[in-house]
Each structure stands twice: as structure tokens, then as C-alpha cells.
């Protein structure tokens, strides 16, 4: 009777995980099966747990956490375990701690998974990108959002590993994963890489303009797979890259287009909000962005330069004075200026207070010059709530 009851418990866990995981794909059942083992252990149904763990390890022979749980189960037949499923009796304390953290991260999915109808506050406008990747590094989760007429729809999510020393990359070799907005640049196949990188790699463009302006150093931040002898890696393990299992990496590939430059937002954690909150912030910001366009077209230098933060622009006041001199020359000699823009991405920048990154296509025309180009701006809200530009340049 108890075994039957717990089969129902395990089935409920499996059903929940596969339901909260995005419905746009057939998810690898590994995580759901792992949590089913944990549910059986924590319900003290060790025979059921052993059966589930044995089949899990048979199907996923490189699952270190599966093997560790199986060891816990056998120990539990001989003596009570003080913390079923989380004790992980392994001779290597460091490895045991890492697997413990992985199990907690996967188990916690049911607590922090976003409610239906909520969206990430950072995704103000996906623009023309078919998909956006969003990393919630505190919770070891990587989300994929599809662009549906400019609105984000969650279609996939994966367990993720980050840098050994955590987040907030500052200098080369610090083994931290950067926080920021990046884009995938290209694909490197597995046959061109050491086994460490698994099924392949997608490099991102760290350091970006903001990183360089803030004197952050380093390079080689990739999204990649796992070594052939590990199904997954523990939450903090890489030299700064963000890592998913090889099966998940291969699944992710259908959402990534290196030619388009799939956007990647790496955040300490994700703020989930109602779409109305996103629209409110977007509207408020776009009022300032349109004011910038209108000020430029008005040929009013004073009005135009007031929309820039003279102390922070280009990451130094000297940069602003040099830049403004050139802009004044363009404005004061033009008979007319017309500026048309199309937003290609609008994101609240993670890790920086009140900062928005806007990427856009710009058509510029004056009586002496025409130009079509891809641009980007960083805007930051000042102490009185006004949005001001701190960087402007080519994308």
C-alpha cells in the first residue's frame, strides 16, 4: 500500500517537472527522473528509490549524482540517513559538496520556476531576434524565450553550471561568469575542441563595450557542453563559462543562430513581473529615446546635449567633450537632419543600477550626408529619475 502511494508521489514529481519545463520541446527526462529518486528517498521508500536509481544510472551511466544517490540508498538499508537524498556519502568532501549543491538547485526548480503570465523584467523588447537566452545564475537555470511579435514566450529551460568562483567577472583568470548582455558570435564543433567542452561551444562577445569601459578584462566566455565522463557538472565548476549537459546543448542548438547573434542575458537572478510592468518601463524609456531623436532633428544643440550624462558618457568627461565637439559641428552646419530608428533589442542591463541597453537600426539623412548603420546606446537613470545616455556607438 505504501509503495503504491509513493509510486503516485514519484509520478506527481515527474509530471510536475515535465509540465513546468517548457512545452515547446520534448525535454530530456533526466532531471525529472533524478527528482523522482529523491522523492522516493525522502519518503523512506528505499526499495522504490533503489529501483528508480538503478534504472537512472543504467540509462545515464555518467551521472555522478545518480551514482551518489544510489550509494546513499544502500547505506540507508543498513543505518538511518540523517538527511535522505542530500547526505551523498562520498569520500571526496569537495565533490560531495558540489553534488549536494547540484541536487538542491535541481530540487529548487519547483520553488522558483516562474508562474504562468510572468515575464523577465529585463526583456523590454526582443526586437528582431527569434530567440533570447536568459541565465538565472543564482538558481543554476538557463531559459530560452521565443519572440512572438515582440513579446517573450518561454519555450525551454535547462540546468546550468557557472564559474567556480561565482558571478561578476572583473579580471582575466578570476574564474567568474560575467553579468551582462552579450550575443553569441559563432559555433565551434566538438571535433575542434578538447573533451572538456563536450558537444561544442558558442562563444559570446565578452568583454562588451560596457565591460571594457569599466576596465573588466578576460576573454573566452562560452556556452558549452560537458566532458564525456560527466552527464552534468556541479553548479560552480567552470573557469567562467556557462555550461549545460551535452544532451541539453544539442537541444539548445535549434534556438541559436550565430549569424543573427542570439542575445544572451546573464543575470545574478531573474525578476519575474507582469507584462504590464514591462510595458510601463518601456513606455517611460521610449519617451526619452524619442526625445533624443526629436532633439537631433530640431538642430537644437542645447536640447540635444542635455540628454547625455556629461560625467559618465564614454566612461570619462574628456570623452564627452571630444564627442560633443564633433556633434556640434554636424548639427550647426546642417540645414536639416532626419533620423529614423528601428529597435532591434531593448534590455534592462543586469548588474548595473537603472541601466538600459538599446540596440537599433539607424537611418540618418542631412543635406550633406546619408548613412544606414547598426547602433547601440547605454542609458542610465540619474538621481532625479531622468534617463541619460552614457554610451553611444556602433553595435
Short mmCIF file of C-alpha atoms in Angstrom, two decimals:
data_model
loop_
_atom_site.label_atom_id
_atom_site.label_comp_id
_atom_site.label_asym_id
_atom_site.label_seq_id
_atom_site.Cartn_x
_atom_site.Cartn_y
_atom_site.Cartn_z
CA UNK A 1 0.00 0.00 0.00
CA UNK A 2 2.80 2.44 0.93
CA UNK A 3 4.78 1.53 -2.17
CA UNK A 4 1.74 2.21 -4.33
CA UNK A 5 1.22 5.54 -2.62
CA UNK A 6 4.80 6.54 -3.27
CA UNK A 7 4.66 5.48 -6.91
CA UNK A 8 1.94 8.11 -7.10
CA UNK A 9 4.20 10.63 -5.34
CA UNK A 10 7.03 9.90 -7.77
CA UNK A 11 4.68 10.15 -10.74
CA UNK A 12 3.45 13.50 -9.41
CA UNK A 13 7.01 14.81 -9.17
CA UNK A 14 7.80 13.61 -12.70
CA UNK A 15 4.59 15.13 -14.05
CA UNK A 16 5.22 18.47 -12.33
CA UNK A 17 8.79 18.80 -13.60
CA UNK A 18 7.89 17.89 -17.17
CA UNK A 19 4.94 20.28 -17.01
CA UNK A 20 6.84 23.28 -15.65
CA UNK A 21 9.62 22.60 -18.13
CA UNK A 22 8.76 24.40 -21.33
CA UNK A 23 6.13 22.78 -23.51
CA UNK A 24 7.82 23.67 -26.79
CA UNK A 25 10.12 20.65 -26.73
CA UNK A 26 10.42 17.05 -25.56
CA UNK A 27 12.66 17.57 -22.54
CA UNK A 28 15.35 15.09 -21.59
CA UNK A 29 13.66 13.22 -18.69
CA UNK A 30 16.93 13.02 -16.72
CA UNK A 31 16.09 15.77 -14.23
CA UNK A 32 12.54 14.57 -13.63
CA UNK A 33 13.78 11.02 -13.05
CA UNK A 34 16.51 12.23 -10.69
CA UNK A 35 13.96 14.12 -8.62
CA UNK A 36 11.71 11.08 -8.60
CA UNK A 37 14.53 9.14 -6.95
CA UNK A 38 14.90 11.93 -4.40
CA UNK A 39 11.17 11.94 -3.68
CA UNK A 40 11.19 8.21 -3.01
CA UNK A 41 14.23 8.50 -0.72
CA UNK A 42 12.72 11.34 1.27
CA UNK A 43 9.51 9.32 1.64
CA UNK A 44 11.66 6.49 3.11
CA UNK A 45 10.65 4.12 0.28
CA UNK A 46 14.13 2.73 -0.26
CA UNK A 47 13.13 -0.27 -2.37
CA UNK A 48 11.34 2.02 -4.80
CA UNK A 49 14.21 4.51 -4.68
CA UNK A 50 16.74 1.77 -5.43
CA UNK A 51 14.73 0.55 -8.40
CA UNK A 52 14.42 4.07 -9.81
CA UNK A 53 18.08 4.87 -9.15
CA UNK A 54 19.33 1.68 -10.78
CA UNK A 55 17.42 2.37 -13.99
CA UNK A 56 18.54 6.02 -13.92
CA UNK A 57 22.21 5.06 -13.61
CA UNK A 58 21.78 2.38 -16.30
CA UNK A 59 20.33 4.96 -18.72
CA UNK A 60 22.74 7.73 -17.67
CA UNK A 61 25.99 5.96 -16.69
CA UNK A 62 27.95 9.24 -16.42
CA UNK A 63 25.55 10.70 -13.85
CA UNK A 64 27.72 11.21 -10.80
CA UNK A 65 24.84 12.48 -8.73
CA UNK A 66 22.78 9.41 -9.66
CA UNK A 67 25.57 7.11 -8.52
CA UNK A 68 25.95 9.11 -5.29
CA UNK A 69 22.23 8.83 -4.54
CA UNK A 70 22.37 5.10 -5.16
CA UNK A 71 25.18 4.89 -2.61
CA UNK A 72 23.01 6.78 -0.13
CA UNK A 73 20.17 4.34 -0.71
CA UNK A 74 22.31 1.29 0.01
CA UNK A 75 23.65 2.98 3.15
CA UNK A 76 20.08 3.63 4.22
CA UNK A 77 19.29 -0.08 4.27
CA UNK A 78 21.93 -0.58 6.97
CA UNK A 79 21.58 2.57 9.04
CA UNK A 80 19.24 5.57 9.03
CA UNK A 81 20.36 8.56 6.98
CA UNK A 82 20.12 11.90 8.75
CA UNK A 83 19.23 13.73 5.57
CA UNK A 84 17.73 11.41 2.99
CA UNK A 85 18.90 12.17 -0.50
CA UNK A 86 21.06 15.07 0.50
CA UNK A 87 23.78 13.32 2.51
CA UNK A 88 25.67 11.96 -0.51
CA UNK A 89 28.25 9.84 1.26
CA UNK A 90 31.33 10.36 -0.93
CA UNK A 91 34.96 10.14 0.16
CA UNK A 92 35.82 13.42 -1.56
CA UNK A 93 34.23 16.22 0.58
CA UNK A 94 34.60 18.83 -2.18
CA UNK A 95 32.86 16.63 -4.73
CA UNK A 96 30.16 15.75 -2.21
CA UNK A 97 29.50 19.43 -1.55
CA UNK A 98 29.27 20.17 -5.28
CA UNK A 99 26.82 17.34 -5.93
CA UNK A 100 24.82 18.44 -2.88
CA UNK A 101 24.55 21.94 -4.39
CA UNK A 102 23.50 20.50 -7.75
CA UNK A 103 20.77 18.42 -6.16
CA UNK A 104 19.48 21.43 -4.23
CA UNK A 105 19.50 23.55 -7.40
CA UNK A 106 17.52 20.98 -9.36
CA UNK A 107 15.16 20.31 -6.44
CA UNK A 108 14.57 24.05 -6.04
CA UNK A 109 13.15 24.35 -9.56
CA UNK A 110 9.64 23.81 -8.21
CA UNK A 111 10.08 26.82 -5.89
CA UNK A 112 11.48 29.47 -8.26
CA UNK A 113 10.02 28.48 -11.63
CA UNK A 114 8.05 31.48 -12.96
CA UNK A 115 4.29 31.47 -12.71
CA UNK A 116 2.40 31.45 -15.99
CA UNK A 117 1.83 35.00 -17.19
CA UNK A 118 5.02 36.41 -15.65
CA UNK A 119 7.93 37.53 -17.80
CA UNK A 120 11.51 38.62 -17.07
CA UNK A 121 11.62 42.32 -16.21
CA UNK A 122 14.81 42.68 -18.26
CA UNK A 123 13.20 41.79 -21.60
CA UNK A 124 11.65 45.12 -22.58
CA UNK A 125 11.70 44.41 -26.33
CA UNK A 126 13.26 41.41 -28.06
CA UNK A 127 13.25 43.34 -31.33
CA UNK A 128 14.11 41.18 -34.33
CA UNK A 129 15.87 38.31 -32.52
CA UNK A 130 14.00 35.00 -32.99
CA UNK A 131 15.12 33.81 -29.55
CA UNK A 132 16.75 35.21 -26.41
CA UNK A 133 18.72 33.21 -23.83
CA UNK A 134 18.45 34.25 -20.19
CA UNK A 135 20.68 32.90 -17.42
CA UNK A 136 19.47 32.90 -13.81
CA UNK A 137 22.86 32.15 -12.28
CA UNK A 138 21.77 32.18 -8.65
CA UNK A 139 19.39 29.31 -9.41
CA UNK A 140 21.59 27.49 -11.96
CA UNK A 141 18.97 27.85 -14.69
CA UNK A 142 19.14 28.81 -18.35
CA UNK A 143 15.90 29.91 -20.05
CA UNK A 144 15.08 30.29 -23.73
CA UNK A 145 12.44 32.78 -24.86
CA UNK A 146 10.91 32.91 -28.31
CA UNK A 147 9.99 36.20 -29.95
CA UNK A 148 6.25 36.25 -30.57
CA UNK A 149 5.50 39.61 -32.18
CA UNK A 150 7.96 41.31 -29.84
CA UNK A 151 6.73 39.53 -26.73
CA UNK A 152 8.80 36.83 -24.96
CA UNK A 153 7.37 33.31 -24.67
CA UNK A 154 9.21 30.75 -22.56
CA UNK A 155 9.95 27.66 -24.66
CA UNK A 156 12.79 25.82 -22.89
CA UNK A 157 14.89 25.75 -19.73
CA UNK A 158 17.97 23.85 -18.61
CA UNK A 159 20.13 23.22 -15.55
CA UNK A 160 23.32 25.30 -15.84
CA UNK A 161 26.84 25.41 -14.38
CA UNK A 162 28.78 28.68 -13.98
CA UNK A 163 32.24 29.80 -12.84
CA UNK A 164 33.99 28.11 -9.93
CA UNK A 165 34.18 31.42 -8.02
CA UNK A 166 30.64 32.53 -8.89
CA UNK A 167 29.47 35.60 -10.81
CA UNK A 168 30.66 39.12 -11.59
CA UNK A 169 33.75 38.69 -13.75
CA UNK A 170 36.25 41.52 -13.31
CA UNK A 171 39.69 40.32 -14.36
CA UNK A 172 41.18 37.62 -16.52
CA UNK A 173 41.54 34.32 -14.71
CA UNK A 174 39.17 35.10 -11.82
CA UNK A 175 37.00 32.04 -12.68
CA UNK A 176 33.83 34.10 -12.52
CA UNK A 177 30.99 34.25 -15.04
CA UNK A 178 30.22 37.77 -16.25
CA UNK A 179 26.95 39.56 -15.56
CA UNK A 180 25.63 41.47 -18.55
CA UNK A 181 24.09 41.40 -22.02
CA UNK A 182 26.01 39.59 -24.72
CA UNK A 183 25.43 37.88 -28.04
CA UNK A 184 26.55 34.59 -29.48
CA UNK A 185 29.16 35.12 -32.17
CA UNK A 186 29.63 31.69 -33.79
CA UNK A 187 29.67 27.92 -33.26
CA UNK A 188 32.70 25.72 -32.59
CA UNK A 189 32.06 22.00 -33.26
CA UNK A 190 33.21 19.33 -30.84
CA UNK A 191 35.81 17.90 -33.22
CA UNK A 192 37.75 21.17 -32.94
CA UNK A 193 37.73 21.21 -29.13
CA UNK A 194 39.16 19.29 -26.17
CA UNK A 195 36.81 16.85 -24.45
CA UNK A 196 36.25 19.39 -21.63
CA UNK A 197 33.84 21.34 -23.88
CA UNK A 198 31.65 18.39 -24.73
CA UNK A 199 29.27 18.62 -27.68
CA UNK A 200 30.53 22.02 -28.83
CA UNK A 201 30.68 25.68 -27.88
CA UNK A 202 29.00 29.01 -28.62
CA UNK A 203 31.33 31.91 -27.70
CA UNK A 204 29.79 35.21 -26.58
CA UNK A 205 31.22 38.70 -27.08
CA UNK A 206 32.63 39.26 -23.58
CA UNK A 207 34.04 41.81 -22.88
CA UNK A 208 31.45 44.10 -24.42
CA UNK A 209 31.61 47.90 -24.63
CA UNK A 210 30.41 48.38 -21.07
CA UNK A 211 32.83 45.79 -19.69
CA UNK A 212 35.75 47.49 -21.45
CA UNK A 213 34.64 50.90 -20.23
CA UNK A 214 34.59 49.58 -16.66
CA UNK A 215 38.08 48.06 -17.14
CA UNK A 216 36.92 44.46 -16.95
CA UNK A 217 39.34 42.05 -18.57
CA UNK A 218 39.40 38.45 -19.75
CA UNK A 219 38.11 36.57 -22.76
CA UNK A 220 36.84 33.17 -23.89
CA UNK A 221 33.42 33.12 -22.22
CA UNK A 222 31.50 30.32 -23.93
CA UNK A 223 28.26 28.40 -23.65
CA UNK A 224 29.39 24.79 -23.99
CA UNK A 225 28.74 21.15 -23.14
CA UNK A 226 30.23 18.74 -20.60
CA UNK A 227 33.14 16.26 -20.67
CA UNK A 228 32.26 12.78 -21.90
CA UNK A 229 32.67 11.26 -18.43
CA UNK A 230 30.18 13.63 -16.76
CA UNK A 231 26.48 13.92 -17.51
CA UNK A 232 26.48 17.34 -15.85
CA UNK A 233 28.82 19.48 -13.80
CA UNK A 234 28.16 20.88 -10.33
CA UNK A 235 26.78 24.47 -10.12
CA UNK A 236 30.16 26.17 -9.62
CA UNK A 237 32.84 24.45 -11.68
CA UNK A 238 33.94 26.27 -14.85
CA UNK A 239 36.66 28.84 -15.48
CA UNK A 240 33.92 31.40 -16.21
CA UNK A 241 31.91 29.77 -18.99
CA UNK A 242 28.27 28.74 -18.61
CA UNK A 243 27.74 25.05 -19.17
CA UNK A 244 24.86 22.66 -19.86
CA UNK A 245 24.79 18.89 -20.36
CA UNK A 246 25.62 17.60 -23.83
CA UNK A 247 22.04 16.49 -24.38
CA UNK A 248 20.77 19.93 -23.42
CA UNK A 249 23.44 21.61 -25.55
CA UNK A 250 22.27 19.68 -28.59
CA UNK A 251 18.68 20.64 -27.81
CA UNK A 252 19.66 24.31 -27.39
CA UNK A 253 21.20 24.36 -30.85
CA UNK A 254 17.82 24.71 -32.55
CA UNK A 255 17.27 28.04 -30.80
CA UNK A 256 20.66 29.58 -31.58
CA UNK A 257 21.68 31.36 -34.76
CA UNK A 258 25.24 32.67 -34.76
CA UNK A 259 24.53 34.70 -37.89
CA UNK A 260 21.79 36.65 -36.12
CA UNK A 261 23.80 36.95 -32.90
CA UNK A 262 21.35 35.41 -30.44
CA UNK A 263 21.18 37.71 -27.37
CA UNK A 264 22.32 36.23 -24.05
CA UNK A 265 21.49 37.91 -20.74
CA UNK A 266 23.50 36.62 -17.80
CA UNK A 267 21.97 37.78 -14.53
CA UNK A 268 22.54 37.08 -10.84
CA UNK A 269 18.85 36.28 -10.63
CA UNK A 270 15.71 36.99 -12.62
CA UNK A 271 12.95 39.37 -11.58
CA UNK A 272 9.62 37.99 -12.79
CA UNK A 273 6.89 40.58 -13.33
CA UNK A 274 3.54 41.01 -15.04
CA UNK A 275 3.81 42.13 -18.65
CA UNK A 276 2.11 45.40 -17.70
CA UNK A 277 5.15 46.33 -15.60
CA UNK A 278 7.44 45.72 -18.57
CA UNK A 279 5.26 47.87 -20.81
CA UNK A 280 5.21 50.71 -18.27
CA UNK A 281 9.00 50.87 -18.05
CA UNK A 282 9.37 50.51 -21.81
CA UNK A 283 6.94 53.36 -22.46
CA UNK A 284 8.71 55.62 -19.97
CA UNK A 285 12.10 54.88 -21.50
CA UNK A 286 10.93 55.21 -25.10
CA UNK A 287 9.64 58.72 -24.31
CA UNK A 288 13.27 59.69 -23.61
CA UNK A 289 14.56 57.85 -26.67
CA UNK A 290 12.08 59.67 -28.94
CA UNK A 291 13.02 62.96 -27.29
CA UNK A 292 16.62 62.25 -28.33
CA UNK A 293 15.52 61.72 -31.94
CA UNK A 294 13.45 64.87 -31.94
CA UNK A 295 16.23 66.94 -30.32
CA UNK A 296 18.67 65.84 -33.02
CA UNK A 297 16.22 66.70 -35.80
CA UNK A 298 15.45 70.07 -34.21
CA UNK A 299 19.11 71.18 -34.67
CA UNK A 300 18.97 72.48 -31.08
CA UNK A 301 22.40 71.68 -29.63
CA UNK A 302 21.45 72.57 -26.04
CA UNK A 303 18.35 70.38 -26.08
CA UNK A 304 20.34 67.57 -27.67
CA UNK A 305 23.29 67.56 -25.27
CA UNK A 306 21.05 67.65 -22.19
CA UNK A 307 20.11 64.05 -22.94
CA UNK A 308 23.69 62.92 -22.28
CA UNK A 309 25.41 62.35 -18.95
CA UNK A 310 28.47 64.54 -19.45
CA UNK A 311 30.35 62.99 -16.50
CA UNK A 312 29.80 59.34 -17.44
CA UNK A 313 29.50 59.42 -21.23
CA UNK A 314 32.13 57.26 -22.88
CA UNK A 315 33.25 56.44 -19.32
CA UNK A 316 35.04 59.80 -18.91
CA UNK A 317 34.21 63.52 -19.08
CA UNK A 318 37.04 64.01 -21.59
CA UNK A 319 35.38 61.56 -23.97
CA UNK A 320 32.14 63.55 -23.82
CA UNK A 321 33.78 66.89 -24.65
CA UNK A 322 35.59 65.40 -27.62
CA UNK A 323 32.45 63.66 -28.86
CA UNK A 324 30.25 66.75 -28.37
CA UNK A 325 32.61 68.92 -30.42
CA UNK A 326 32.10 66.65 -33.42
CA UNK A 327 28.32 66.51 -32.95
CA UNK A 328 28.06 70.30 -32.68
CA UNK A 329 29.88 70.64 -35.96
CA UNK A 330 27.40 68.28 -37.68
CA UNK A 331 24.33 69.97 -36.20
CA UNK A 332 25.42 73.58 -36.68
CA UNK A 333 26.37 73.10 -40.35
CA UNK A 334 23.29 71.09 -41.35
CA UNK A 335 20.23 72.66 -42.94
CA UNK A 336 18.14 69.68 -41.87
CA UNK A 337 18.57 66.29 -40.15
CA UNK A 338 16.22 63.32 -40.32
CA UNK A 339 16.67 60.27 -38.09
CA UNK A 340 14.66 57.05 -38.34
CA UNK A 341 15.29 54.19 -35.94
CA UNK A 342 14.03 50.62 -35.53
CA UNK A 343 14.62 48.89 -32.21
CA UNK A 344 16.41 45.53 -32.53
CA UNK A 345 16.76 44.91 -28.80
CA UNK A 346 15.85 46.69 -25.57
CA UNK A 347 17.08 45.21 -22.29
CA UNK A 348 17.36 46.25 -18.67
CA UNK A 349 21.07 45.66 -18.11
CA UNK A 350 21.70 43.13 -15.31
CA UNK A 351 24.17 44.04 -12.59
CA UNK A 352 24.13 47.79 -13.29
CA UNK A 353 21.74 50.09 -11.46
CA UNK A 354 18.96 51.64 -13.59
CA UNK A 355 20.70 50.94 -16.89
CA UNK A 356 19.11 50.07 -20.24
CA UNK A 357 20.82 48.80 -23.37
CA UNK A 358 19.10 49.70 -26.63
CA UNK A 359 20.20 48.32 -29.99
CA UNK A 360 18.72 49.80 -33.12
CA UNK A 361 19.00 50.26 -36.86
CA UNK A 362 19.51 53.94 -37.73
CA UNK A 363 18.82 55.79 -40.94
CA UNK A 364 20.45 59.22 -40.89
CA UNK A 365 19.97 61.87 -43.53
CA UNK A 366 21.05 65.51 -43.78
CA UNK A 367 21.55 67.89 -46.67
CA UNK A 368 25.18 66.72 -46.94
CA UNK A 369 25.27 63.12 -45.69
CA UNK A 370 23.29 59.84 -45.64
CA UNK A 371 24.04 56.72 -43.61
CA UNK A 372 22.43 53.42 -42.60
CA UNK A 373 24.02 51.71 -39.61
CA UNK A 374 23.52 49.44 -36.62
CA UNK A 375 23.88 51.32 -33.33
CA UNK A 376 23.75 50.75 -29.60
CA UNK A 377 23.26 53.01 -26.62
CA UNK A 378 23.51 52.60 -22.88
CA UNK A 379 21.13 54.83 -20.93
CA UNK A 380 21.20 55.30 -17.19
CA UNK A 381 18.64 56.93 -14.91
CA UNK A 382 20.02 59.80 -12.86
CA UNK A 383 19.20 60.84 -9.29
CA UNK A 384 16.04 62.70 -10.34
CA UNK A 385 14.70 59.85 -12.47
CA UNK A 386 15.75 61.16 -15.90
CA UNK A 387 17.18 58.80 -18.49
CA UNK A 388 20.54 59.98 -19.81
CA UNK A 389 22.94 58.46 -22.37
CA UNK A 390 26.27 57.15 -21.07
CA UNK A 391 27.44 55.46 -24.26
CA UNK A 392 26.61 55.67 -27.98
CA UNK A 393 28.33 53.84 -30.80
CA UNK A 394 28.21 51.16 -33.46
CA UNK A 395 26.67 47.83 -32.50
#
